[in-house]
Every structure is written in C-alpha cells, then in structure tokens.
PDB file of C-alpha atoms in Angstrom:
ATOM      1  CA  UNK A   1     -63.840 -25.605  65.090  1.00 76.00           C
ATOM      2  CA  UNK A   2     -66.325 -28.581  65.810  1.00 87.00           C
ATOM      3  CA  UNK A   3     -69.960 -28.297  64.184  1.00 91.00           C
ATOM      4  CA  UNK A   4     -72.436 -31.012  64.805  1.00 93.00           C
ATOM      5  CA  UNK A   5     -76.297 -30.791  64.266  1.00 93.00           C
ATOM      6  CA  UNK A   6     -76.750 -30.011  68.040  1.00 94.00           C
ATOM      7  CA  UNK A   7     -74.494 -27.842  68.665  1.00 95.00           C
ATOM      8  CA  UNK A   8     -75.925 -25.771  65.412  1.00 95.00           C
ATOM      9  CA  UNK A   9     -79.452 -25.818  66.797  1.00 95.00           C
ATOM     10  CA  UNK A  10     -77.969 -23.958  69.779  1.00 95.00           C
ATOM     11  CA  UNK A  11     -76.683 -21.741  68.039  1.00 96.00           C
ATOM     12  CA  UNK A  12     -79.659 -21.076  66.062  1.00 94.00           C
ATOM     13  CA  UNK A  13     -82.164 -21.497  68.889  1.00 94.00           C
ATOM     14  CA  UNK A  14     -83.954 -24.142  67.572  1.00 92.00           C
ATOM     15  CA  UNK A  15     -84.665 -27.720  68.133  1.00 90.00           C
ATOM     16  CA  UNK A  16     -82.874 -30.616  67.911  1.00 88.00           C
ATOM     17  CA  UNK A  17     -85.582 -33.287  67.433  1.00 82.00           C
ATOM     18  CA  UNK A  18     -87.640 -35.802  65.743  1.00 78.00           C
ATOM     19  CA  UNK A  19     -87.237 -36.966  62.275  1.00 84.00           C
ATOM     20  CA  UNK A  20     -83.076 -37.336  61.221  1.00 87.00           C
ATOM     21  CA  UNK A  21     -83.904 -39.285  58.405  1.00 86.00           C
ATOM     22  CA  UNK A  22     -83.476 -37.425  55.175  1.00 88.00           C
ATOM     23  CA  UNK A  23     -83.093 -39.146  51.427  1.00 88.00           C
ATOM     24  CA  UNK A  24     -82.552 -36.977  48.284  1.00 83.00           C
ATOM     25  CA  UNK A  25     -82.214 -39.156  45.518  1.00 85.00           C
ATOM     26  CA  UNK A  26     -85.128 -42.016  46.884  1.00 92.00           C
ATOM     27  CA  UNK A  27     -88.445 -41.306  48.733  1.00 96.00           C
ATOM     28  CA  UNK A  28     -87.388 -40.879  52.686  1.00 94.00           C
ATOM     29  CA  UNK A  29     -88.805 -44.124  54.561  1.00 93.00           C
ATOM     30  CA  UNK A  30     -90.431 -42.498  58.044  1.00 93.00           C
ATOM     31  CA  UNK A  31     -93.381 -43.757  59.989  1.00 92.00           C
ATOM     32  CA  UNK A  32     -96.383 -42.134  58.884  1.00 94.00           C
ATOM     33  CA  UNK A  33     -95.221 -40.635  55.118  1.00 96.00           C
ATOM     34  CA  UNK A  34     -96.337 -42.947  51.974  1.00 96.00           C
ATOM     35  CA  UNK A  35     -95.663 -40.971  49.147  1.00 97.00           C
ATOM     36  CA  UNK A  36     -99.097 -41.349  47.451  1.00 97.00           C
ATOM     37  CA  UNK A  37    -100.885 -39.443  49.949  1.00 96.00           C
ATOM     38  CA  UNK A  38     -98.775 -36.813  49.712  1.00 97.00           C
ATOM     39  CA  UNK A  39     -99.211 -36.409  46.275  1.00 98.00           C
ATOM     40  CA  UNK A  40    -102.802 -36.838  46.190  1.00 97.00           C
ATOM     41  CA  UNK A  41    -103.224 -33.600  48.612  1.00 97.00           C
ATOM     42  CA  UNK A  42    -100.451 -31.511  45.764  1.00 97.00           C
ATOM     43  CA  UNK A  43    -102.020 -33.060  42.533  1.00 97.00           C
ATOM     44  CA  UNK A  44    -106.060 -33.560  43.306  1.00 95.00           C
ATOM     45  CA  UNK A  45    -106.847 -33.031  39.994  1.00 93.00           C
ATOM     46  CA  UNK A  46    -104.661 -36.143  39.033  1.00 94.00           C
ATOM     47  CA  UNK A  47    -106.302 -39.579  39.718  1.00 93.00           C
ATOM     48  CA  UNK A  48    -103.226 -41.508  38.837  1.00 94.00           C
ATOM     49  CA  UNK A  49    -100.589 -40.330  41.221  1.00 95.00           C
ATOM     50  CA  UNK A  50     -97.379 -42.703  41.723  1.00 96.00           C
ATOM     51  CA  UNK A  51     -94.482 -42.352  43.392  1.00 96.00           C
ATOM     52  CA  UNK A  52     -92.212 -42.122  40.127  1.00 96.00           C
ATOM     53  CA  UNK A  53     -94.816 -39.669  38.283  1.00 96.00           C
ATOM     54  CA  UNK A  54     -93.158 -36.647  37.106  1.00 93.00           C
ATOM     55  CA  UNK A  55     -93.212 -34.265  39.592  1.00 95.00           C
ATOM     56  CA  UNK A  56     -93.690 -30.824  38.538  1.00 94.00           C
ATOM     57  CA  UNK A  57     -94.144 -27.195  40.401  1.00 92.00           C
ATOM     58  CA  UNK A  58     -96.679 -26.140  37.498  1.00 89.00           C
ATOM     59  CA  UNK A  59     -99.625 -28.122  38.617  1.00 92.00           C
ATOM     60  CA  UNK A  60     -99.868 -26.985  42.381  1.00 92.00           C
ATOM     61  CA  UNK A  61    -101.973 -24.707  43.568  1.00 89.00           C
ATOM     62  CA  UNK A  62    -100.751 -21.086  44.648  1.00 84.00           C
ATOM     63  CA  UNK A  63    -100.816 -21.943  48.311  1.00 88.00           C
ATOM     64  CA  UNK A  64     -98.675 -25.348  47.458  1.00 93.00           C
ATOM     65  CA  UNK A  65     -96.294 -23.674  44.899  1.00 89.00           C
ATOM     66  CA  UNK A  66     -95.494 -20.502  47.551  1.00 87.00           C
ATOM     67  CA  UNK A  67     -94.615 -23.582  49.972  1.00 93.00           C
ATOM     68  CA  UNK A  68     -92.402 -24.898  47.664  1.00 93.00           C
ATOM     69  CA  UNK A  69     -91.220 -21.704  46.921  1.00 88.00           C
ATOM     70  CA  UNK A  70     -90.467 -21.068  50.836  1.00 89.00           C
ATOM     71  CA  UNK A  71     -88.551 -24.961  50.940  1.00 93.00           C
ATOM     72  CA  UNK A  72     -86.425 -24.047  47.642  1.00 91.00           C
ATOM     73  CA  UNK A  73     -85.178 -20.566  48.940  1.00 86.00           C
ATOM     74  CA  UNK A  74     -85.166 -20.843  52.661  1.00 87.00           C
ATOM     75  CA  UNK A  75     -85.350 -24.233  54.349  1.00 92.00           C
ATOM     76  CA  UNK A  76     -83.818 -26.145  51.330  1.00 91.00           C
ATOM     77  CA  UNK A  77     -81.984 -23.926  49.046  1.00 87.00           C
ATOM     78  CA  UNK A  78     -80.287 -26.249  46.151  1.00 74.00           C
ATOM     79  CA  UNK A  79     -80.233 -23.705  43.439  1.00 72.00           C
ATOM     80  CA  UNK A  80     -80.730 -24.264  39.643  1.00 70.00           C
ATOM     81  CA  UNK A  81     -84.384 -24.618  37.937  1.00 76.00           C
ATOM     82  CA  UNK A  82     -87.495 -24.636  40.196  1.00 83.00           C
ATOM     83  CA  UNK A  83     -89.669 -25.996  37.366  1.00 90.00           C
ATOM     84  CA  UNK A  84     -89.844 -29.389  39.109  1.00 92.00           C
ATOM     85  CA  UNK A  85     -90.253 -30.932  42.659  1.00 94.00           C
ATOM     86  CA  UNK A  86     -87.522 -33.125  44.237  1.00 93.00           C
ATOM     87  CA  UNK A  87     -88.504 -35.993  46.482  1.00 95.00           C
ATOM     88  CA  UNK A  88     -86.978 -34.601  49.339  1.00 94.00           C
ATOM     89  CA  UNK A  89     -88.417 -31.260  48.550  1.00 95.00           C
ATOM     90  CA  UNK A  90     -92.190 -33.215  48.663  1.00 97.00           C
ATOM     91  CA  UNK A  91     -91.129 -35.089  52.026  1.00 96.00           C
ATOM     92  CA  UNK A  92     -90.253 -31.613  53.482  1.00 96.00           C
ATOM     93  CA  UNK A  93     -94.061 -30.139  52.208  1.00 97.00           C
ATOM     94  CA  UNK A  94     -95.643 -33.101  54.092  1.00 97.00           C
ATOM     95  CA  UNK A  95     -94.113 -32.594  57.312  1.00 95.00           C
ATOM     96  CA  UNK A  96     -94.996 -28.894  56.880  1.00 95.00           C
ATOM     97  CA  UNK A  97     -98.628 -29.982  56.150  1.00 96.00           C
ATOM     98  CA  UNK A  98     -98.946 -32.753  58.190  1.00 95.00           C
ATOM     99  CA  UNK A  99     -97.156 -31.007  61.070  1.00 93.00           C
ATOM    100  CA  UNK A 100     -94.133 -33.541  61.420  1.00 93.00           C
ATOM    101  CA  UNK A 101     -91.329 -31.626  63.571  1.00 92.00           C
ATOM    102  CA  UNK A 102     -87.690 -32.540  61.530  1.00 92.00           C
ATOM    103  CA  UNK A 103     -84.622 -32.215  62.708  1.00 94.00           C
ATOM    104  CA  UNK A 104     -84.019 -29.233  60.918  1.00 94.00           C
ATOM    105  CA  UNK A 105     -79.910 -28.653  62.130  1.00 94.00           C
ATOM    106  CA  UNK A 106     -79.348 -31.898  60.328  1.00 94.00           C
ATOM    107  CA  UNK A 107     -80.812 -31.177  57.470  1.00 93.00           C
ATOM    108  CA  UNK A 108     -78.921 -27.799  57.201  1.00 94.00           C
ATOM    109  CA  UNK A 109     -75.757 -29.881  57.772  1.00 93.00           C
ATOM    110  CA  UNK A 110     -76.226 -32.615  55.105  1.00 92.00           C
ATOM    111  CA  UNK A 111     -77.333 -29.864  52.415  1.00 91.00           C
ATOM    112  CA  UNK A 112     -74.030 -28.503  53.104  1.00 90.00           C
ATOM    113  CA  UNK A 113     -72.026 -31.127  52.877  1.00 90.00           C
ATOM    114  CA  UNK A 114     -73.740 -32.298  49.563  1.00 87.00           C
ATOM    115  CA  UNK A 115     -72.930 -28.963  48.272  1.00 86.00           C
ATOM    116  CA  UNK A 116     -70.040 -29.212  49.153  1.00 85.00           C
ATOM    117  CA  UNK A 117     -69.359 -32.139  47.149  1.00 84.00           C
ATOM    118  CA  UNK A 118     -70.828 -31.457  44.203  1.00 81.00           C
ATOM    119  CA  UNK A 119     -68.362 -29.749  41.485  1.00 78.00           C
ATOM    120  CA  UNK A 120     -71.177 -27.109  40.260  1.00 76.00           C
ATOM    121  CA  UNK A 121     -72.805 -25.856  43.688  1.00 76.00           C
ATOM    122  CA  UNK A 122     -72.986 -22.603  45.833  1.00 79.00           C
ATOM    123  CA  UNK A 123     -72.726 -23.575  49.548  1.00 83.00           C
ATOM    124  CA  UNK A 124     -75.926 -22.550  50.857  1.00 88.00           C
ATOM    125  CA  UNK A 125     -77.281 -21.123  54.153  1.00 89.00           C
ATOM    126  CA  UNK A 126     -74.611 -17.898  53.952  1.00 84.00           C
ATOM    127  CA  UNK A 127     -76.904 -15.830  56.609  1.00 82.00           C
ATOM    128  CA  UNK A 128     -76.939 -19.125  59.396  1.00 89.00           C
ATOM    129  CA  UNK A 129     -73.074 -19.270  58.654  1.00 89.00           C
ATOM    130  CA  UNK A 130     -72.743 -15.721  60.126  1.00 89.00           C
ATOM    131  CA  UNK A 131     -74.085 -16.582  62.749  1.00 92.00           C
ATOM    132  CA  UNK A 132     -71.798 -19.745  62.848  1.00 94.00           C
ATOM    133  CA  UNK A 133     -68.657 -17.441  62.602  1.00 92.00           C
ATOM    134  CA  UNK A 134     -69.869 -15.058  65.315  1.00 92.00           C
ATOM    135  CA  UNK A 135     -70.899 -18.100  67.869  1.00 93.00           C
ATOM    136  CA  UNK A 136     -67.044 -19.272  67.300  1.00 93.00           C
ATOM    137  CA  UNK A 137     -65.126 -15.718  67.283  1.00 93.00           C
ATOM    138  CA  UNK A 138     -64.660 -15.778  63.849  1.00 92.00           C
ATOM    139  CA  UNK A 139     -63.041 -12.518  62.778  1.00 92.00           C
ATOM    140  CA  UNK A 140     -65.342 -11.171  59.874  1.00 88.00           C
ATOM    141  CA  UNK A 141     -63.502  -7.596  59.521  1.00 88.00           C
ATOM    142  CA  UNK A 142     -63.296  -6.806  55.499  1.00 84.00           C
ATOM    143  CA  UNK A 143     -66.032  -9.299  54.919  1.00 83.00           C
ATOM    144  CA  UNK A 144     -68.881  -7.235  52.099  1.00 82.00           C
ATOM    145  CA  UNK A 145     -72.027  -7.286  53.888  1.00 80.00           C
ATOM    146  CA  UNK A 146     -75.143  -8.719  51.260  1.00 78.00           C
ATOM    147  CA  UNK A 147     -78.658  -7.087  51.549  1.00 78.00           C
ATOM    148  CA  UNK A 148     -81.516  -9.126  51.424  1.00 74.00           C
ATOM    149  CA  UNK A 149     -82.769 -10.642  47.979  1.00 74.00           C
ATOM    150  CA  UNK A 150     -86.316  -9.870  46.328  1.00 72.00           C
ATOM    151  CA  UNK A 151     -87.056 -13.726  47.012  1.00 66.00           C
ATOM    152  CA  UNK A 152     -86.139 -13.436  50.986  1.00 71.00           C
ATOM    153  CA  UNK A 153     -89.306 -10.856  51.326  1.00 77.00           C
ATOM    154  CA  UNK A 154     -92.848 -12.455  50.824  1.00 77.00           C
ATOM    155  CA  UNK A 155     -95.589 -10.540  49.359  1.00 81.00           C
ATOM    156  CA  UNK A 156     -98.093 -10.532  46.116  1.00 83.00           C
ATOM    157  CA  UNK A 157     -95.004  -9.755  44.449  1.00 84.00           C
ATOM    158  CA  UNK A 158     -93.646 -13.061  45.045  1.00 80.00           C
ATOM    159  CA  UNK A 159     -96.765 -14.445  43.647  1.00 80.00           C
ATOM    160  CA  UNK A 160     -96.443 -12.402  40.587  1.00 84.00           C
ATOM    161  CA  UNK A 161     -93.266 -13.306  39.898  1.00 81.00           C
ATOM    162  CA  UNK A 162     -94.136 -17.199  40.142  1.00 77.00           C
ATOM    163  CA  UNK A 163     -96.796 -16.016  37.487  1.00 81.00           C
ATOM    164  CA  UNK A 164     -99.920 -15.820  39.592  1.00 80.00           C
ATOM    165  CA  UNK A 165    -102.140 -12.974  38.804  1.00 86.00           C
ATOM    166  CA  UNK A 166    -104.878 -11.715  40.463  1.00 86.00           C
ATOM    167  CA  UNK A 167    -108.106 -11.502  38.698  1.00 87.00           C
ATOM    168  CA  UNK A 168    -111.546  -9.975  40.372  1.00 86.00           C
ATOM    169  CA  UNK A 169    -110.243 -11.536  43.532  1.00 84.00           C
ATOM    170  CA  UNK A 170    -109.077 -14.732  42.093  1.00 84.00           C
ATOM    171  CA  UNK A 171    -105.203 -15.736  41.948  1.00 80.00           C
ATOM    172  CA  UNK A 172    -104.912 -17.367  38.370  1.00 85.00           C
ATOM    173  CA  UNK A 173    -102.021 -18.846  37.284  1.00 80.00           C
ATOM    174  CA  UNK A 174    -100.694 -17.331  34.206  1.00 82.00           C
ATOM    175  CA  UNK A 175     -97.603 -19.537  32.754  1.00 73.00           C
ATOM    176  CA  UNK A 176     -94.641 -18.115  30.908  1.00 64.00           C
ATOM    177  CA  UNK A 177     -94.058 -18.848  27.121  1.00 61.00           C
ATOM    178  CA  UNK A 178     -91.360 -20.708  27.662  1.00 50.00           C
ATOM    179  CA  UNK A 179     -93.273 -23.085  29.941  1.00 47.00           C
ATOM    180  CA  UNK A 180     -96.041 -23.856  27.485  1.00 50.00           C
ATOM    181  CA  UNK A 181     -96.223 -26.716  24.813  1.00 48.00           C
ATOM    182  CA  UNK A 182     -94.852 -25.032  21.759  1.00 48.00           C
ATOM    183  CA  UNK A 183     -98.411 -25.283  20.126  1.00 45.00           C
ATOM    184  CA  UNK A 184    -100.063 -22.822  22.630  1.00 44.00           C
ATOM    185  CA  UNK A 185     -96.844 -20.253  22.226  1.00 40.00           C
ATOM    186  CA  UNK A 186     -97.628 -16.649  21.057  1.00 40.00           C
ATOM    187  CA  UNK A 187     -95.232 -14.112  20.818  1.00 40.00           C
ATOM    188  CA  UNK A 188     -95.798 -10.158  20.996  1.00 40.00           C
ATOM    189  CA  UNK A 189     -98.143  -8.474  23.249  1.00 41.00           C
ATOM    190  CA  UNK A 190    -100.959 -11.577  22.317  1.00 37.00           C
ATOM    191  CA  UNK A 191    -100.765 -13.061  25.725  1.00 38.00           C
ATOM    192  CA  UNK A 192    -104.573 -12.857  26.611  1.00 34.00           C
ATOM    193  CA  UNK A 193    -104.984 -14.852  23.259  1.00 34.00           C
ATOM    194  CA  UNK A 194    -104.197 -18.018  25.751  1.00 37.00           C
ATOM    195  CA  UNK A 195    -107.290 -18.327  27.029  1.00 40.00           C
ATOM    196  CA  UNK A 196    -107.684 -21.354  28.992  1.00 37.00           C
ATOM    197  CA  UNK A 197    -104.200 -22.745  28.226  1.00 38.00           C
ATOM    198  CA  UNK A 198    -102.749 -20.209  30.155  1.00 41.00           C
ATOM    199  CA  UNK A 199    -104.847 -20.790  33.129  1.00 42.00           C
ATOM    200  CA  UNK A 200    -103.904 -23.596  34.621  1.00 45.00           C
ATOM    201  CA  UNK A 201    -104.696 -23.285  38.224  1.00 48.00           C
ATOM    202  CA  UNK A 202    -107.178 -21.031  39.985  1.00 48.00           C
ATOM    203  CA  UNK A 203    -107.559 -19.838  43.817  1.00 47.00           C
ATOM    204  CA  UNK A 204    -110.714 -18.064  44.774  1.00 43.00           C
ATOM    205  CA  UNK A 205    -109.231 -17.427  48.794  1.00 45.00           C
ATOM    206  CA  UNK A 206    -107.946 -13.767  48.899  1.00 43.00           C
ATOM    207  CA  UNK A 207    -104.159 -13.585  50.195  1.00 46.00           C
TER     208      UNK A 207
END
C-alpha cells in the first residue's frame, strides 16, 4: 500500500494545496507569518511579545484557547499536557486567523510519521485511518469499534471543562488549583475566596 499526501487528500476529499512547509521544533519560515504579529493578536495584554517568550494556553482568550483546543484534538493531535502552546501549534492558529489555506494531507502525514518515531507516542488520526483502510480494501472484521470522545463534541461543556464559566453573560476564566502560583492556592470548598486571581481572562460576547 502506497500513501502520499495527495493521494490522502483524495481520499479525504480535501485539498491538496498551498503552504507544505511545516517546522515543529523552530518557528515555520512562510511568506507572510512573522511570529510577533501573531502573538500580539493571542497575548494583547502583553507589550513585550518575542518569539522565544513562554508560550502558554492560560493567557488567551476563550475564543483563542477553544482554537487551540480544536488544533490540539483535531487538526494537530500530539497528546500529553495542553498547558502550553507549541510553535507549530501558533503557526497553525495564524493561518486559521489569517485565512492561509495549508496543505493539510501533509501535515497529517508528517504528524504521523513523528509519532511514529517517537518511543512514548499514540499514532494519531485513528478515525482518517479508517477511512485509509476502507479506500485500500483493508479487511477490518474483529476490529472494536470506538465511540466518540467528550472532547470530539463542542459545546459550553467544552468551555467548562477548559475552566471557563459563565457569569451574568460573561465567560470568565476560572483556573484550576493546580495551575495557580502556590501563594493564591486554597483548598476545600474556598474557591470564590480567589477573587481576582482566579479571573484571569474575561469575554463579554455570548457563545
């Protein structure tokens, strides 16, 4: 069985253009993204964004953070902690944003393969490999068929889990414990005792 980026976007249906250029451990170099203006638009608040500034999913807004949320479980799944942003995971938001077609096929491809050689990885993309199998006549008889996870359906659960709550028609991001300083920690049921601490971003648009 031959695979190749184009024959995958036939089989998926989708196209096979654009940007081929992907980097996961450096800032991808592509006509048009500079790094800084990215990260401007996902940290406004910050006036001295850099390309090697820590890079953190704690500080974006709700709209940004469900994006990233989207890249880490759909387009991009890498698994482990979500807690910070990659580089390639911020080059992927700015096309999204900016409206820069990618070669997505490719991308699928090379996340496979660097799963593949990595000695503590799950090869992602198990629901486009199905359709992989089927495309080539791949017998699947006795395979255990896997119902869709919480994080595949999109709702204001989602958000809640990410710890955005919705106050008087304002999403409010309410961190975890274990995501605070260990200064502003409280245990028990003392939560609202956070105060501003544990509101860190704020969203007055309805979703």
């Amino acid at each position: 069985m031959f695979l190749d980026a184009r024959i995958l976007a036939l089989i998926l249906h989708i196209p096979h253009t654009d940007i081929y250029v992907f980097e996961h451990k450096k800032w991808t170099e592509v006509e048009g993204f500079h790094p800084n203006q990215i990260l401007s638009i996902l940290y406004p608040n910050d006036p001295n964004v850099h390309p090697n500034m820590s890079l953190t999913t704690n500080r974006l807004s709700v709209d940004h953070r469900l994006l990233h949320h989207l890249i880490v479980h759909q387009i991009l799944p890498t698994g482990g902690g979500y807690a910070k942003l990659s580089r390639m995971q911020v080059f992927i938001m700015w096309c999204i944003l900016s409206k820069i077609e990618f070669c997505f096929p490719l991308l699928i491809l090379k996340t496979m393969v660097r799963a593949f050689s990595q000695k503590k990885s799950v090869l992602p993309y198990g629901s486009l490999l199905t359709l992989v199998f089927l495309h080539y006549h791949i017998p699947l008889e006795g395979e255990i068929s896997t119902k869709l996870k919480k994080e595949d359906t999109y709702n204001k659960s989602t958000l809640n889990r990410m710890g955005w709550k919705k106050e008087q028609g304002t999403w409010i991001y309410h961190p975890r414990a274990d995501l605070l300083p260990k200064s502003n920690r409280v245990s028990g049921n003392s939560r609202s005792s956070l105060g501003k601490s544990g509101r860190r971003q704020e969203l007055a648009e309805p979703l």
